[in-house]
mmCIF file of C-alpha atoms in Angstrom:
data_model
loop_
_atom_site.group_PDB
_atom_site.id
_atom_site.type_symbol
_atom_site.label_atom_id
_atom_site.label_comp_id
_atom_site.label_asym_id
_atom_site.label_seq_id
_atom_site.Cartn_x
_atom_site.Cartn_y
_atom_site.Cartn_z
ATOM 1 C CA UNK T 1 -21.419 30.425 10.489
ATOM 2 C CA UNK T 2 -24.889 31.845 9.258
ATOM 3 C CA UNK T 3 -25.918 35.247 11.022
ATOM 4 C CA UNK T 4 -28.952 34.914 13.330
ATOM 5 C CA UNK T 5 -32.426 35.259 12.508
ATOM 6 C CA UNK T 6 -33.373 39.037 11.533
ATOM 7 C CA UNK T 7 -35.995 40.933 9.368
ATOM 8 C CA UNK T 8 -35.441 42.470 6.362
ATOM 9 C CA UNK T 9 -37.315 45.626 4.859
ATOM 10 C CA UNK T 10 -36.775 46.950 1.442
ATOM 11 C CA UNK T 11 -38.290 50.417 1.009
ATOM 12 C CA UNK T 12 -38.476 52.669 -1.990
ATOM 13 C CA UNK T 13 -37.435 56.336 -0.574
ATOM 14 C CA UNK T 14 -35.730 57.961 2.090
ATOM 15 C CA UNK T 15 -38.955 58.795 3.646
ATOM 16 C CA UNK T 16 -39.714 54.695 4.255
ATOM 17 C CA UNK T 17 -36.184 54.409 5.481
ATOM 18 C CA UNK T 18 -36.240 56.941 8.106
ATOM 19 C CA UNK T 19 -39.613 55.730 9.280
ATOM 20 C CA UNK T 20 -38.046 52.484 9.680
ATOM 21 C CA UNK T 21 -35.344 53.958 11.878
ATOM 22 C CA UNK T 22 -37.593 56.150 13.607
ATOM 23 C CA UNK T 23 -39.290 52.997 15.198
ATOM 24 C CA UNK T 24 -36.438 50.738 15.847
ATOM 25 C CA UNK T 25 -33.274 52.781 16.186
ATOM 26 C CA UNK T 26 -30.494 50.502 17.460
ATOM 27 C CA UNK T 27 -32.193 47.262 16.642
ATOM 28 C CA UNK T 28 -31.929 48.282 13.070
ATOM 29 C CA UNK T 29 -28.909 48.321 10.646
ATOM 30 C CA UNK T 30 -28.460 49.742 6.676
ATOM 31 C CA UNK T 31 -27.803 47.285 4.329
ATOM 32 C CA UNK T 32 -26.145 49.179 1.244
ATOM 33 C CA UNK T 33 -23.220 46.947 -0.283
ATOM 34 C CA UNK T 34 -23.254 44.961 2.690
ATOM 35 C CA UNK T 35 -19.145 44.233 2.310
ATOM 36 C CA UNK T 36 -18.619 45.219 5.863
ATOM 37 C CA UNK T 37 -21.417 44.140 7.411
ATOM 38 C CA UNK T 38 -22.256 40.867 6.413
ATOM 39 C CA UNK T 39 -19.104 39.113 7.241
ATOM 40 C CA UNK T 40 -19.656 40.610 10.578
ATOM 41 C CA UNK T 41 -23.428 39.308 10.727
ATOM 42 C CA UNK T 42 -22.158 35.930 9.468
ATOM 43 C CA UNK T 43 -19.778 35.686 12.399
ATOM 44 C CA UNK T 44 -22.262 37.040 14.991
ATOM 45 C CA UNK T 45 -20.094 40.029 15.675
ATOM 46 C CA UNK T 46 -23.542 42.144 14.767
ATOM 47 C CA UNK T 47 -27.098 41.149 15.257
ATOM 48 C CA UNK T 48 -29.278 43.395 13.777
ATOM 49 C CA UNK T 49 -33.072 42.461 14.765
ATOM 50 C CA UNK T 50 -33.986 44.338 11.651
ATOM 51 C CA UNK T 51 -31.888 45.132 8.006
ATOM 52 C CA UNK T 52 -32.731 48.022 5.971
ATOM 53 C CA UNK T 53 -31.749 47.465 2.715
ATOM 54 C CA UNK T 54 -31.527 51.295 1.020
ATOM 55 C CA UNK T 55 -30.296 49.056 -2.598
ATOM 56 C CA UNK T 56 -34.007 50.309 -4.061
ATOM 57 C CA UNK T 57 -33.977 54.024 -2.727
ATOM 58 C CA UNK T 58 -33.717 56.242 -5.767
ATOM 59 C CA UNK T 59 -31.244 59.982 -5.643
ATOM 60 C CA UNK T 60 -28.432 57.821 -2.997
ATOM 61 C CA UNK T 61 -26.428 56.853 -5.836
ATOM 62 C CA UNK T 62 -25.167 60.224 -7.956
ATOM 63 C CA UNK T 63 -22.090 62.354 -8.049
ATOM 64 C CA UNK T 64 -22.628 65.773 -8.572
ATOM 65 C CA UNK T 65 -20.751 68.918 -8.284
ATOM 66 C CA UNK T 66 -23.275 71.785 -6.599
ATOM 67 C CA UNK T 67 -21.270 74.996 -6.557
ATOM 68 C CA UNK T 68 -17.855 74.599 -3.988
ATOM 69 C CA UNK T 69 -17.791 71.359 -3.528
ATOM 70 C CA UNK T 70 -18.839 67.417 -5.174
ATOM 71 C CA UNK T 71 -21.574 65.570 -4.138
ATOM 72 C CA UNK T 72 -21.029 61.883 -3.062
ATOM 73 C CA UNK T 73 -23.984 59.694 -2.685
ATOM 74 C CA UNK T 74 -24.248 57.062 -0.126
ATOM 75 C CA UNK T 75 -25.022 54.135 -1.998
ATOM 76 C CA UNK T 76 -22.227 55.193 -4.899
ATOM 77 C CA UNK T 77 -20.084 52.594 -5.461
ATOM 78 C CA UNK T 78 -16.172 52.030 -4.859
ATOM 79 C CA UNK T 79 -15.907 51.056 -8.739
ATOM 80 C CA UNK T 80 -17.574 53.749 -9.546
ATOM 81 C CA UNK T 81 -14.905 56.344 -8.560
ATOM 82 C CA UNK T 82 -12.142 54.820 -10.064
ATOM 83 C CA UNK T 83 -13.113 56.418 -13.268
ATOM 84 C CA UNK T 84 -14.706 59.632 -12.640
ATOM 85 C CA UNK T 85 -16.622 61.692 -15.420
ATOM 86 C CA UNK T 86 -15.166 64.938 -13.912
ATOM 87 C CA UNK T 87 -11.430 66.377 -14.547
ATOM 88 C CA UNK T 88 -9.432 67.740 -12.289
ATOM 89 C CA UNK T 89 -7.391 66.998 -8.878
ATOM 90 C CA UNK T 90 -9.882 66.085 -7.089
ATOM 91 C CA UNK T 91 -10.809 63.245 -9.588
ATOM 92 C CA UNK T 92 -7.308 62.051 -9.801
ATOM 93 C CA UNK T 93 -7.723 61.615 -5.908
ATOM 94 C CA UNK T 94 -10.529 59.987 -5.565
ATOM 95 C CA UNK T 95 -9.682 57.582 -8.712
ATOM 96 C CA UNK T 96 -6.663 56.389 -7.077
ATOM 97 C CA UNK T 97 -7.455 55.984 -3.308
ATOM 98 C CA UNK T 98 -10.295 53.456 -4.979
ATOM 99 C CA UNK T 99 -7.927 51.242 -5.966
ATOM 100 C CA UNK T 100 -6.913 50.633 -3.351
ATOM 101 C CA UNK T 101 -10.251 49.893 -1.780
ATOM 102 C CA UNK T 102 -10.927 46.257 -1.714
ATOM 103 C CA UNK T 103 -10.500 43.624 -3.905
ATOM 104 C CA UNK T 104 -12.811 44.395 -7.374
ATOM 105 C CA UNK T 105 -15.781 42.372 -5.957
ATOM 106 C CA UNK T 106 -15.882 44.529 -2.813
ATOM 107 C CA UNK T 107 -15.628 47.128 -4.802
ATOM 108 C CA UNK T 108 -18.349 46.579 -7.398
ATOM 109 C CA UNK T 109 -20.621 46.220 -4.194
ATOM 110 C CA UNK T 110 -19.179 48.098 -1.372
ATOM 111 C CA UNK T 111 -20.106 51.582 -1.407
ATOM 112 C CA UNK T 112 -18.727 55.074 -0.387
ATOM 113 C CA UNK T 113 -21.647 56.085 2.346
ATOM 114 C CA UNK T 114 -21.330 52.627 3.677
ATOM 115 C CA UNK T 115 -17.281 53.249 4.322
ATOM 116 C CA UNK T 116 -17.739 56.428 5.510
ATOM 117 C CA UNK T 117 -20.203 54.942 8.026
ATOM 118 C CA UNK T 118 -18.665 51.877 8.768
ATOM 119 C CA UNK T 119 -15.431 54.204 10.149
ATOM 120 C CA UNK T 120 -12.694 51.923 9.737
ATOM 121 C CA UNK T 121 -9.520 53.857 11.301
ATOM 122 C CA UNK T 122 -7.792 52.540 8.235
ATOM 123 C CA UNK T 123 -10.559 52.876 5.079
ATOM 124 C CA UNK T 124 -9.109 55.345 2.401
ATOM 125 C CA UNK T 125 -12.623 56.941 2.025
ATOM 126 C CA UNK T 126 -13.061 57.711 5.786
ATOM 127 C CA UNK T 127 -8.944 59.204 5.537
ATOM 128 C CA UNK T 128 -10.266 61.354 2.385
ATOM 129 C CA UNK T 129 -12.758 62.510 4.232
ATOM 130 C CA UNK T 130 -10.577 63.673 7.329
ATOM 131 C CA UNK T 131 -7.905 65.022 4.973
ATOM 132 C CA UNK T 132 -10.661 67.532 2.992
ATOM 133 C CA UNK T 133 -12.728 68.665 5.559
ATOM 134 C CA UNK T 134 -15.422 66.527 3.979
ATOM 135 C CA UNK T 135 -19.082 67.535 5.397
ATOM 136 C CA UNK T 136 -21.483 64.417 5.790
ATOM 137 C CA UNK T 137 -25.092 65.109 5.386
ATOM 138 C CA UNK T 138 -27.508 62.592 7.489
ATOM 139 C CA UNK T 139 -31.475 62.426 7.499
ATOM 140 C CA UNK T 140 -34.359 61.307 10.184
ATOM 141 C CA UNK T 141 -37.717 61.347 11.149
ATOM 142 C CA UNK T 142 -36.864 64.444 13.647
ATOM 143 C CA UNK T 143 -34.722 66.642 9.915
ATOM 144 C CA UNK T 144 -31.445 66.967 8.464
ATOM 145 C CA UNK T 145 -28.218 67.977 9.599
ATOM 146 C CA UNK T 146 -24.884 68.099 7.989
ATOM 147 C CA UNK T 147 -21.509 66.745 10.571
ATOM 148 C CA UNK T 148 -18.175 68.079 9.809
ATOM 149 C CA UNK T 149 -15.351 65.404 9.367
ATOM 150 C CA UNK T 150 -13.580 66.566 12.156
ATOM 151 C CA UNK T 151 -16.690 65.711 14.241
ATOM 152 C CA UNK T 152 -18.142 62.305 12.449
ATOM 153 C CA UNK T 153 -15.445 59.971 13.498
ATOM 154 C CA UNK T 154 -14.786 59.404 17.045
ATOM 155 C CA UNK T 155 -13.127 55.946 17.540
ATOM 156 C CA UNK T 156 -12.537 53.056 15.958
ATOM 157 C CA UNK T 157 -15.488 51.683 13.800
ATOM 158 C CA UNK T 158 -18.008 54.594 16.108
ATOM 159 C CA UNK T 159 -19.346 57.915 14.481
ATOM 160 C CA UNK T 160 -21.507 61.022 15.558
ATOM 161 C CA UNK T 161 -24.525 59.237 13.434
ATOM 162 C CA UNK T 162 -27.049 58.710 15.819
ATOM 163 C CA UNK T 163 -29.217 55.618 15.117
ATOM 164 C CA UNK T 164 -32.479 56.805 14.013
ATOM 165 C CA UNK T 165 -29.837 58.790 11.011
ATOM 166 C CA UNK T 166 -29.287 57.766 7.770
ATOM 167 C CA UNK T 167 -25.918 59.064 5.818
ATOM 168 C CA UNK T 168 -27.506 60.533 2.691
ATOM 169 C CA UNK T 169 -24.674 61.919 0.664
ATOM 170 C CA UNK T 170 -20.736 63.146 1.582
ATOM 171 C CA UNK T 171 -19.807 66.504 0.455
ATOM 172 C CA UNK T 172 -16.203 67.065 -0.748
ATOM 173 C CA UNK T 173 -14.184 70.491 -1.182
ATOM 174 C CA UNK T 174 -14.218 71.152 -5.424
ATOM 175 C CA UNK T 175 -10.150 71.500 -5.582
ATOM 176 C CA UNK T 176 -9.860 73.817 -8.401
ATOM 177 C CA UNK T 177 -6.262 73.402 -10.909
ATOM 178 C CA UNK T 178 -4.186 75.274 -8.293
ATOM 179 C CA UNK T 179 -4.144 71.651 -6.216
ATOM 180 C CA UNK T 180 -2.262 69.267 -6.435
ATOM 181 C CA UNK T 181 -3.339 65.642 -4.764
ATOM 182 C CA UNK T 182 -1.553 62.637 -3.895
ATOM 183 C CA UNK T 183 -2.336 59.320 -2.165
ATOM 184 C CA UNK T 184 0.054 56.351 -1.109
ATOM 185 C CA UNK T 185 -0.961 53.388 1.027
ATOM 186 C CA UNK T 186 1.220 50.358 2.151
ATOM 187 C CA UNK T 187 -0.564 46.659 3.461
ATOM 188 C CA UNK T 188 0.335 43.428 3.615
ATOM 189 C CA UNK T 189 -1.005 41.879 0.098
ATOM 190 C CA UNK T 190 -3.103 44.396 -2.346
ATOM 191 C CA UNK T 191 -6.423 44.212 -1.410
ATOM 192 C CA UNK T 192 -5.879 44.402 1.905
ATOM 193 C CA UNK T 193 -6.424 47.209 4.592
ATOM 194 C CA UNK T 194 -4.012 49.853 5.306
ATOM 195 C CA UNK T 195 -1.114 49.286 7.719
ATOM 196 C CA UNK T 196 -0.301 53.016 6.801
ATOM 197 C CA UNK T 197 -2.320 55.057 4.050
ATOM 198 C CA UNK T 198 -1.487 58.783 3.630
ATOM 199 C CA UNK T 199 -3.592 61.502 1.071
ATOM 200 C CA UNK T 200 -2.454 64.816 0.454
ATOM 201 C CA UNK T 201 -3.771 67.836 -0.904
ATOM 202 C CA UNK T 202 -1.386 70.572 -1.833
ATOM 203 C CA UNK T 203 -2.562 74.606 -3.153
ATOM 204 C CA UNK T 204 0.222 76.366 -4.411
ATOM 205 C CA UNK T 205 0.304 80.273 -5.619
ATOM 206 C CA UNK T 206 3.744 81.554 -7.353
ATOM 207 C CA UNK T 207 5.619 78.225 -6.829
ATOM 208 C CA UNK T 208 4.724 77.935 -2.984
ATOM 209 C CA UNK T 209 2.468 76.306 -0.729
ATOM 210 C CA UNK T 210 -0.494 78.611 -0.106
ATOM 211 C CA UNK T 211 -2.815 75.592 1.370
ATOM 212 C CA UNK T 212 -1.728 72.164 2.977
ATOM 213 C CA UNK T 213 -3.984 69.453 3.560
ATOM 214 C CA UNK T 214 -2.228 66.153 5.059
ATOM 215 C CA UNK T 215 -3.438 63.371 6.582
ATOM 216 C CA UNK T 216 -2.471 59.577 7.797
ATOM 217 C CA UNK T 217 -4.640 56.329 8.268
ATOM 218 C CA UNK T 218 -3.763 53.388 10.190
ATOM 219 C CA UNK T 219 -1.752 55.542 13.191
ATOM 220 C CA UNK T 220 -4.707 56.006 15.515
ATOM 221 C CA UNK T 221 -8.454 54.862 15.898
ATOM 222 C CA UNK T 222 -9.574 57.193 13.274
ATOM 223 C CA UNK T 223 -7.689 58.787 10.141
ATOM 224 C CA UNK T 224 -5.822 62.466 11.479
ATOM 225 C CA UNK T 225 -4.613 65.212 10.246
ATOM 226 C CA UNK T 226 -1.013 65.525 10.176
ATOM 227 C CA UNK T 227 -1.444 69.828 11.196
ATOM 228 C CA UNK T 228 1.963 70.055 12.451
ATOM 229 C CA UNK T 229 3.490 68.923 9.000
ATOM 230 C CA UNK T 230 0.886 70.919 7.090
ATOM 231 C CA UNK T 231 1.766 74.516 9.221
ATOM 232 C CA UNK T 232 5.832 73.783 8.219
ATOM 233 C CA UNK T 233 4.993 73.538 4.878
ATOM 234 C CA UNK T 234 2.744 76.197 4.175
ATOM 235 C CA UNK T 235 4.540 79.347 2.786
ATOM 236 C CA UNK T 236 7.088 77.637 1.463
ATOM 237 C CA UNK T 237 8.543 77.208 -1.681
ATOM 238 C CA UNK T 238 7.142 73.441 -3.041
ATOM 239 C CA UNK T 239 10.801 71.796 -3.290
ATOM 240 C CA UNK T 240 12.275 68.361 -2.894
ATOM 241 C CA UNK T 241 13.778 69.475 0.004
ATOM 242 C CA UNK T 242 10.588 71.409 1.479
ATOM 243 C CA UNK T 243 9.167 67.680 1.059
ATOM 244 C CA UNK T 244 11.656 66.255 2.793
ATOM 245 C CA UNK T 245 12.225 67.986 5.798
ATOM 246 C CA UNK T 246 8.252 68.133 6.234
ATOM 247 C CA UNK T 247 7.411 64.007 5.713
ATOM 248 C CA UNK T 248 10.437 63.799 8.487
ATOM 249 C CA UNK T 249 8.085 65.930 10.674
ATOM 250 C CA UNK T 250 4.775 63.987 9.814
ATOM 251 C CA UNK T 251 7.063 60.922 11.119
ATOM 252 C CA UNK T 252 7.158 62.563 14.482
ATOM 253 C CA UNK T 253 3.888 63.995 14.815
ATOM 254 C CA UNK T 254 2.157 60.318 14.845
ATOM 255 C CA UNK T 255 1.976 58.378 17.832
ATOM 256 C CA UNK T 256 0.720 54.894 16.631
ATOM 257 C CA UNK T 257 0.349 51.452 18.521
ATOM 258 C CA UNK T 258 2.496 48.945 17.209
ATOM 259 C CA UNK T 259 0.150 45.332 17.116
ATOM 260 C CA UNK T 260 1.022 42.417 14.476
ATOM 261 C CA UNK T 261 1.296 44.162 11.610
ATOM 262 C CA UNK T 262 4.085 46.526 12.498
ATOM 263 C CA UNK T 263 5.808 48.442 15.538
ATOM 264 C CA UNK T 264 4.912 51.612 16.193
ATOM 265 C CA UNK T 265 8.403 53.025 14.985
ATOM 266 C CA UNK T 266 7.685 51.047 12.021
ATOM 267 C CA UNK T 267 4.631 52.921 11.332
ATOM 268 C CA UNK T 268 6.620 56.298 11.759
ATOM 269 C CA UNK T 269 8.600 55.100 9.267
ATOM 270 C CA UNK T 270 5.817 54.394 6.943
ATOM 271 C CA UNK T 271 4.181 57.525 7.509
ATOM 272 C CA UNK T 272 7.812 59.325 6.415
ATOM 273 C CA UNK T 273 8.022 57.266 3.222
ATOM 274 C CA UNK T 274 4.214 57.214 2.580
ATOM 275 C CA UNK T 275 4.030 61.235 3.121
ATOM 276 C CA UNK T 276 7.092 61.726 0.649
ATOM 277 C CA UNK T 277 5.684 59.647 -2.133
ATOM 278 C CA UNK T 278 2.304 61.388 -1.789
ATOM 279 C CA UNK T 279 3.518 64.823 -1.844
ATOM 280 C CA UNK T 280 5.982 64.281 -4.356
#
């Protein structure tokens, strides 16, 4: 199928695109990498009356660290994090979660802002995001304002964005060499989405766990945070068996919907196995 007839807009700056927005809100969708939605525009699952294409808008596409934490622009691409110019845990992170993003054609198009906005309960950007108390800074006509993690995704594929908002950049915690980081995903056939994806991002001080960060994609309709498993392992000392006994509790804290891909016991079990591998 072709998608139906729309208009298309190309401006040069954030200013043009918020104007845009301003005047058509819902009738209006961002065009960045356009991985997500123009498969759903060529089945008619979206008709936008209008597409804002942000590809020309200049300062969207950097990654910067300012101070605590690293600046993600929206229109950075996938590819682009699987080799970071930065050291550090937080690069190893994001450099592996990206391959998992995607075939390399979606990922030499798609783009971070767009994943985060797209909210795909299974998307290893929107999971990093959860997992790190990532901020998310959004513009419009009417100012800024910057929406916790926590408070961006509230169901499948729907965020706290309002419509006349465009995501500008996605602020992540700077995890300094105390962290440690891991990521492990399981699908079908690589390039596929998650049936399971878990990231994890581990502080330690004296050979224990001083911070926990855990979290799971692919049990819910949006990535969680796993702060039952996190609490237990907290204060402890960072052991094969500390590991253990908390990915066995990260196993009963989820309380996924089994559908074709899996049972929900079978996605317990994936979140057990997934959580060891990433911790360990």
């Amino acid at each position: 199928m072709k998608p139906a007839a729309f208009r298309y807009e190309r401006p040069r700056d954030v200013a043009g695109v918020l104007d845009l927005l301003a005047e058509h809100g819902d009738e209006a969708k961002i065009l960045a990498g356009g991985q997500s939605l123009v498969p759903m525009m060529n089945f008619r699952l979206a008709r936008p009356e209008m597409i804002i294409d942000i590809g020309a808008v200049s300062g969207l596409d950097q990654v910067t660290r300012n101070g605590d934490h690293l600046a993600i622009g929206s229109r950075v691409r996938h590819i682009e994090l699987e080799r970071p110019d930065f050291d550090g845990p937080l690069s190893s992170l994001l450099a592996v979660a990206a391959r998992y993003v995607g075939h390399i054609p979606i990922r030499l198009r798609g783009t971070f802002g767009g994943s985060i906005a797209h909210a795909d309960p299974a998307a290893e950007w929107c999971l990093l995001g959860q997992t790190l108390d990532a901020d998310v800074a959004v513009a419009s006509a009417r100012g800024k304002r910057v929406i916790a993690a926590a408070d961006l995704f509230k169901s499948a594929f729907i965020t706290s964005i309002d419509d006349d908002e465009l995501l500008t950049e996605v602020r992540l915690p700077w995890l300094c060499p105390d962290w440690k980081t891991g990521f492990s995903e399981f699908s079908r056939r690589a390039g596929d989405f998650a049936v399971v994806a878990v990231a994890t991002a581990i502080r330690l001080a004296d050979g224990q766990v001083a911070e926990a960060r855990i979290g799971a994609a692919g049990v819910g309709a949006t990535p969680i945070r796993l702060s039952g498993a996190e609490s237990e392992l907290v204060g402890q000392p960072f052991t094969a068996d500390a590991i253990d006994a908390v990915s066995e509790l990260a196993g009963e804290e989820v309380d996924p919907r089994g559908d074709i891909h899996g049972s929900a016991d079978y996605r317990r079990d994936l979140v057990r196995a997934l959580t060891r591998r990433a911790l360990s």
